[in-house]
Tab-separated table of C-alpha atoms in Angstrom:
chain	number	residue	atom	x	y	z
A	1	MET	CA	137.124	187.513	52.276
A	2	ALA	CA	138.636	184.847	49.969
A	3	ALA	CA	142.126	185.798	50.584
A	4	ALA	CA	141.369	185.315	54.247
A	5	LEU	CA	140.124	182.071	53.826
A	6	LEU	CA	143.153	180.758	51.816
A	7	SER	CA	145.804	182.371	54.204
A	8	PRO	CA	147.829	179.428	56.368
A	9	SER	CA	146.815	179.114	60.001
A	10	PRO	CA	149.348	181.100	62.087
A	11	SER	CA	149.714	177.747	63.819
A	12	LEU	CA	151.000	175.686	61.221
A	13	PRO	CA	154.489	175.560	59.592
A	14	SER	CA	155.318	178.151	57.035
A	15	PRO	CA	155.113	177.172	53.248
A	16	ASN	CA	157.945	178.107	52.679
A	17	SER	CA	159.815	175.660	54.210
A	18	GLN	CA	157.823	172.797	52.600
A	19	SER	CA	157.000	174.051	49.188
A	20	SER	CA	155.397	170.448	48.272
A	21	LEU	CA	152.868	170.907	51.258
A	22	ARG	CA	151.460	174.439	49.716
A	23	PRO	CA	148.140	174.253	48.499
A	24	ARG	CA	147.509	174.552	44.744
A	25	SER	CA	145.776	177.176	43.447
A	26	GLY	CA	142.530	175.679	41.829
A	27	GLY	CA	141.360	177.954	38.903
A	28	ALA	CA	138.890	180.760	39.311
A	29	LEU	CA	135.517	179.845	40.862
A	30	GLY	CA	132.141	180.749	39.271
A	31	ALA	CA	130.695	183.710	40.118
A	32	GLY	CA	128.665	183.872	43.346
A	33	ALA	CA	130.469	180.286	44.647
A	34	ALA	CA	131.868	180.093	47.931
A	35	ARG	CA	134.978	179.150	48.443
A	36	VAL	CA	135.393	176.285	51.273
A	37	PRO	CA	138.875	175.986	52.952
A	38	LEU	CA	140.092	172.259	52.507
A	39	PRO	CA	141.415	170.824	55.686
A	40	ARG	CA	145.083	171.105	56.595
A	41	ARG	CA	146.954	168.210	58.275
A	42	ARG	CA	149.757	167.741	60.282
A	43	ILE	CA	152.483	165.343	59.109
A	44	ARG	CA	154.964	163.972	61.915
A	45	VAL	CA	158.231	162.532	60.976
A	46	LEU	CA	158.922	159.456	63.037
A	47	THR	CA	161.930	157.964	61.734
A	48	SER	CA	164.013	158.840	58.777
A	49	CYS	CA	165.809	156.053	57.196
A	50	SER	CA	167.290	158.504	53.974
A	51	ARG	CA	170.830	158.730	55.259
A	52	GLU	CA	172.845	155.641	56.951
A	53	PRO	CA	174.774	156.961	60.038
A	54	ALA	CA	178.601	157.586	59.820
A	55	ALA	CA	180.965	154.659	60.712
A	56	GLY	CA	182.188	156.240	63.618
A	57	ASN	CA	178.598	156.647	65.240
A	58	ARG	CA	177.058	153.323	63.885
A	59	TRP	CA	177.696	151.974	67.647
A	60	LEU	CA	175.887	155.092	68.779
A	61	GLU	CA	173.000	154.163	66.304
A	62	VAL	CA	172.735	151.030	67.712
A	63	GLU	CA	172.494	151.530	71.012
A	64	ARG	CA	169.830	154.212	70.887
A	65	ARG	CA	167.657	151.969	68.653
A	66	ARG	CA	168.052	149.210	71.153
A	67	LEU	CA	166.734	151.627	73.815
A	68	LEU	CA	164.335	152.747	72.233
A	69	LEU	CA	162.928	149.232	71.680
A	70	SER	CA	163.443	148.293	75.339
A	71	GLY	CA	161.205	151.483	75.892
A	72	LEU	CA	158.628	150.293	73.781
A	73	MET	CA	158.627	146.883	74.884
A	74	SER	CA	158.540	148.138	78.726
A	75	SER	CA	155.487	150.244	77.429
A	76	VAL	CA	153.650	147.048	75.888
A	77	ALA	CA	154.236	144.976	78.935
A	78	ILE	CA	152.370	147.535	80.890
A	79	ALA	CA	149.719	148.099	78.512
A	80	LEU	CA	149.275	144.109	77.839
A	81	PRO	CA	148.179	141.558	80.463
A	82	ILE	CA	151.562	139.927	82.080
A	83	SER	CA	151.912	136.062	81.874
A	84	GLU	CA	150.762	134.358	84.568
A	85	SER	CA	154.196	133.594	85.896
A	86	TYR	CA	154.976	137.269	86.311
A	87	ALA	CA	151.894	139.185	87.623
A	88	ALA	CA	151.280	141.932	89.792
A	89	MET	CA	149.878	141.238	92.998
A	90	GLU	CA	150.377	143.907	96.009
A	91	THR	CA	150.722	147.584	96.175
A	92	ASP	CA	150.737	149.457	99.536
A	93	GLU	CA	151.977	152.841	100.691
A	94	ASP	CA	155.288	151.411	101.165
A	95	VAL	CA	156.063	148.732	98.253
A	96	LYS	CA	154.797	147.495	94.678
A	97	MET	CA	155.348	144.096	94.826
A	98	ARG	CA	155.253	141.231	91.734
A	99	THR	CA	154.773	137.725	92.101
A	100	GLN	CA	157.085	134.923	90.618
A	101	VAL	CA	155.454	131.450	90.361
A	102	ASP	CA	157.676	128.585	88.954
A	103	GLU	CA	154.996	125.557	87.700
A	104	ILE	CA	158.303	123.457	87.233
A	105	ASN	CA	159.405	123.495	91.159
A	106	ALA	CA	155.893	124.527	92.231
A	107	TYR	CA	156.843	127.690	94.537
A	108	SER	CA	155.747	131.051	94.474
A	109	PHE	CA	156.759	134.491	95.924
A	110	LEU	CA	157.017	137.958	95.891
A	111	TYR	CA	159.601	140.818	95.150
A	112	PRO	CA	159.924	144.289	95.104
A	113	VAL	CA	159.706	146.082	91.952
A	114	GLU	CA	159.071	149.988	92.855
A	115	LEU	CA	158.992	152.214	96.135
A	116	PRO	CA	156.337	154.674	95.094
A	117	GLY	CA	156.929	157.384	97.913
A	118	LYS	CA	160.557	157.226	97.225
A	119	LYS	CA	160.358	157.227	93.236
A	120	PHE	CA	162.707	154.402	93.356
A	121	SER	CA	162.761	151.133	91.095
A	122	PHE	CA	164.361	148.048	91.754
A	123	LYS	CA	166.556	146.860	88.404
A	124	TRP	CA	166.404	143.287	88.386
A	125	VAL	CA	167.447	140.899	86.251
A	126	GLU	CA	166.778	137.390	85.707
A	127	SER	CA	169.977	135.676	85.753
A	128	ARG	CA	168.938	132.017	86.243
A	129	LYS	CA	165.221	131.238	85.124
A	130	PRO	CA	163.532	128.398	86.668
A	131	GLU	CA	164.851	125.117	85.889
A	132	ARG	CA	164.505	121.479	87.116
A	133	TYR	CA	166.634	120.193	89.758
A	134	SER	CA	168.912	117.685	87.613
A	135	SER	CA	170.067	120.680	85.196
A	136	ALA	CA	170.382	123.447	87.985
A	137	ALA	CA	173.669	125.178	89.261
A	138	PRO	CA	175.214	123.383	92.490
A	139	LEU	CA	175.814	125.661	95.400
A	140	SER	CA	179.030	123.640	96.626
A	141	PRO	CA	181.179	120.680	94.997
A	142	ASP	CA	179.312	118.148	96.684
A	143	ALA	CA	176.224	119.537	94.567
A	144	ARG	CA	173.427	119.035	96.898
A	145	GLN	CA	172.403	122.177	97.173
A	146	ARG	CA	171.409	123.680	93.601
A	147	ILE	CA	170.250	127.297	92.800
A	148	VAL	CA	166.864	126.581	90.423
A	149	SER	CA	166.060	130.190	89.988
A	150	GLU	CA	167.744	133.737	90.842
A	151	ARG	CA	166.974	137.351	90.245
A	152	VAL	CA	169.975	140.071	90.664
A	153	ASP	CA	169.641	143.969	90.725
A	154	MET	CA	173.542	144.233	90.131
A	155	ILE	CA	172.789	148.328	90.591
A	156	HIS	CA	171.561	148.079	94.364
A	157	ASN	CA	173.494	144.989	95.043
A	158	VAL	CA	170.161	142.894	95.862
A	159	VAL	CA	169.844	138.964	95.055
A	160	ILE	CA	166.819	136.895	95.643
A	161	SER	CA	167.272	133.161	94.878
A	162	VAL	CA	165.597	129.646	95.406
A	163	SER	CA	167.543	126.816	95.912
A	164	ILE	CA	166.356	123.091	96.392
A	165	GLY	CA	168.298	120.069	97.917
A	166	PRO	CA	168.232	117.187	100.284
A	167	PRO	CA	168.596	117.829	104.173
A	168	ASN	CA	171.707	117.017	105.177
A	169	SER	CA	171.745	113.947	108.077
A	170	ARG	CA	174.737	115.531	110.080
A	171	PHE	CA	172.137	118.333	111.093
A	172	LEU	CA	168.576	116.827	110.539
A	173	PRO	CA	168.686	113.159	111.411
A	174	SER	CA	165.282	112.567	111.792
A	175	LYS	CA	162.621	112.224	109.270
A	176	ASP	CA	160.226	113.857	111.415
A	177	LYS	CA	160.128	117.395	110.070
A	178	SER	CA	158.129	118.352	112.867
A	179	SER	CA	160.701	117.575	115.219
A	180	TRP	CA	163.219	119.585	113.708
A	181	ASP	CA	164.984	122.667	115.524
A	182	PRO	CA	165.068	125.958	113.283
A	183	LYS	CA	168.770	126.662	114.010
A	184	ASP	CA	169.529	123.113	112.651
A	185	VAL	CA	167.542	123.651	109.531
A	186	ALA	CA	169.298	126.862	109.371
A	187	ASP	CA	172.902	125.477	109.550
A	188	CYS	CA	171.580	122.436	107.500
A	189	ILE	CA	171.224	125.169	104.188
A	190	LEU	CA	174.042	126.929	105.118
A	191	SER	CA	176.785	123.896	105.525
A	192	ASP	CA	176.030	123.623	101.666
A	193	ARG	CA	175.612	127.272	100.518
A	194	SER	CA	179.687	127.843	100.022
A	195	THR	CA	181.228	127.336	96.835
A	196	LEU	CA	184.963	126.920	98.550
A	197	LYS	CA	186.413	123.397	98.352
A	198	VAL	CA	186.600	123.359	102.280
A	199	THR	CA	185.310	121.269	105.122
A	200	THR	CA	181.657	121.644	106.108
A	201	GLY	CA	183.247	123.381	109.859
A	202	GLN	CA	184.983	125.799	107.560
A	203	ARG	CA	182.132	126.799	105.523
A	204	MET	CA	179.704	127.241	108.368
A	205	THR	CA	182.097	129.673	109.871
A	206	GLU	CA	181.492	131.878	107.387
A	207	SER	CA	177.890	132.426	108.103
A	208	SER	CA	176.488	133.933	111.898
A	209	VAL	CA	172.707	133.122	112.446
A	210	LEU	CA	171.216	135.741	113.884
A	211	ASP	CA	167.634	134.693	114.231
A	212	ALA	CA	165.834	131.627	113.470
A	213	HIS	CA	162.204	130.500	114.110
A	214	CYS	CA	159.481	128.268	112.853
A	215	THR	CA	155.963	128.940	111.809
A	216	GLU	CA	152.884	126.734	110.357
A	217	VAL	CA	151.557	128.029	107.156
A	218	ASP	CA	148.727	125.987	105.899
A	219	GLY	CA	149.681	123.008	108.301
A	220	GLU	CA	153.086	122.840	107.251
A	221	PRO	CA	156.025	124.091	109.026
A	222	TYR	CA	157.979	127.159	107.439
A	223	TRP	CA	161.477	127.701	109.007
A	224	TYR	CA	162.679	131.478	108.946
A	225	TYR	CA	166.035	132.539	109.809
A	226	GLU	CA	168.112	135.679	109.401
A	227	TYR	CA	172.313	135.522	109.069
A	228	LEU	CA	175.153	137.372	107.935
A	229	VAL	CA	178.082	136.338	105.713
A	230	ARG	CA	181.149	137.306	106.716
A	231	LYS	CA	182.830	137.662	102.991
A	232	SER	CA	182.183	140.626	100.968
A	233	PRO	CA	181.268	139.397	97.380
A	234	THR	CA	182.258	142.391	95.423
A	235	LYS	CA	185.484	144.189	94.765
A	236	SER	CA	183.635	147.588	95.274
A	237	ALA	CA	183.303	146.770	99.016
A	238	PRO	CA	186.688	145.474	100.127
A	239	GLU	CA	186.192	146.420	103.944
A	240	PRO	CA	186.686	143.282	106.430
A	241	ASN	CA	183.594	144.646	108.455
A	242	LEU	CA	181.365	144.773	105.689
A	243	PHE	CA	179.102	141.590	105.736
A	244	ARG	CA	176.008	140.459	103.363
A	245	HIS	CA	172.917	140.438	105.170
A	246	ASN	CA	170.501	137.612	104.611
A	247	VAL	CA	166.930	136.461	105.096
A	248	ALA	CA	165.485	133.193	104.321
A	249	CYS	CA	162.768	130.532	104.383
A	250	THR	CA	162.911	126.818	103.849
A	251	ALA	CA	159.937	124.297	103.554
A	252	GLU	CA	160.027	120.707	102.891
A	253	ARG	CA	158.297	118.458	100.453
A	254	ASP	CA	159.015	115.058	98.666
A	255	GLY	CA	162.046	114.663	101.152
A	256	TYR	CA	163.794	117.757	99.759
A	257	LEU	CA	164.380	121.349	101.170
A	258	TYR	CA	162.834	124.532	99.194
A	259	SER	CA	164.712	127.680	100.607
A	260	LEU	CA	164.369	131.095	99.412
A	261	ASN	CA	167.177	133.670	99.973
A	262	ALA	CA	167.353	136.980	99.753
A	263	SER	CA	170.355	139.472	100.659
A	264	THR	CA	172.276	142.744	100.121
A	265	LEU	CA	175.215	144.693	101.652
A	266	SER	CA	175.015	145.132	105.414
A	267	LYS	CA	175.217	148.958	104.943
A	268	GLN	CA	171.912	148.735	102.524
A	269	TRP	CA	170.018	146.564	105.309
A	270	GLU	CA	168.068	149.564	107.154
A	271	SER	CA	166.950	150.621	103.688
A	272	MET	CA	166.666	146.985	101.527
A	273	GLY	CA	165.947	145.088	104.693
A	274	PRO	CA	162.112	145.188	104.966
A	275	PHE	CA	161.691	144.611	101.403
A	276	LEU	CA	163.420	141.371	101.357
A	277	GLN	CA	161.502	140.388	104.793
A	278	LYS	CA	158.469	140.530	102.992
A	279	THR	CA	159.571	138.620	99.756
A	280	VAL	CA	160.825	135.665	102.628
A	281	ALA	CA	157.173	135.580	104.523
A	282	SER	CA	155.787	135.200	100.805
A	283	PHE	CA	157.416	132.245	100.106
A	284	ARG	CA	154.764	129.334	99.693
A	285	LEU	CA	155.251	125.637	98.144
A	286	LEU	CA	152.407	125.306	95.514
A	287	PRO	CA	150.208	122.363	94.844
A	288	PRO	CA	151.869	120.496	92.123
A	289	THR	CA	150.572	120.993	88.353
A	290	ASP	CA	151.098	119.137	85.283
A	291	SER	CA	154.538	121.076	84.414
A	292	TYR	CA	155.911	120.467	87.971
A	293	VAL	CA	159.303	118.308	87.883
A	294	PRO	CA	160.200	116.549	91.236
A	295	PRO	CA	163.700	116.752	92.227
A	296	TYR	CA	164.562	112.782	92.400
A	297	LYS	CA	162.944	112.704	88.642
A	298	ASP	CA	165.649	111.652	86.094
A	299	PRO	CA	168.848	113.135	88.126
A	300	TRP	CA	171.005	112.125	85.230
A	301	ARG	CA	169.233	114.650	82.997
A	302	PHE	CA	170.689	118.129	82.530
A	303	TRP	CA	168.670	119.887	79.951
């Protein structure tokens, strides 16, 4: 009976492989004393730091640790509350959306993060974090329209950006925004989106507006438009008939136009388009907070 109690459990590792883990024989027990087995503990080794990787494998070891840390950080982000600038907002049968709030420029929008039914996840990279208008990157040589934030999925070739700029009087001569035609608003924005050093007319020929309309949201007009860009932005898509499909929304505040633009390659529009349209439809100007910086404030400041 005593020998049976001291014998190791068959589910535990054999003591021959780890001599230091063998139970010590504790001397003779008194007559009639019952022997009580000590609880066995499993020891799990998480990492080993006793040997440094060889010089040839050092880069692989660094990458392995980086990926491990990124996985741990992703788990922490799921377990802990997300900051108010990035919080999960909507989930339906088709897509899981997350919201981005820019308090510097006082706007928000939803963007897709996952398609649960298809087990598909977007690989977003925040290529431009929200910043004030005066320090933002210009979209054209005249620097009227500037990108104040941008999010890119380089694997699936999807881009979501927000730009701010004053209206072009050539297309919107009136100060009364209620009289603005949606097509004129679209042309106004697109005329300043090209980075080529060409005339406004030449820049406009790059784009073709498919649809434009205006909808009132909370008493303010929002202009929505859909257009194609006739140039492929990637070397992997050199075909001349491969355009970039865009959807956008523009709203006006304090004499400046705030525009959200979402785009993907035309051949991907059928699969990606509905989710980008949800993003554009969610775009809203928010009531300014203490963090709000109007575009006209300190135009000389670039930090």
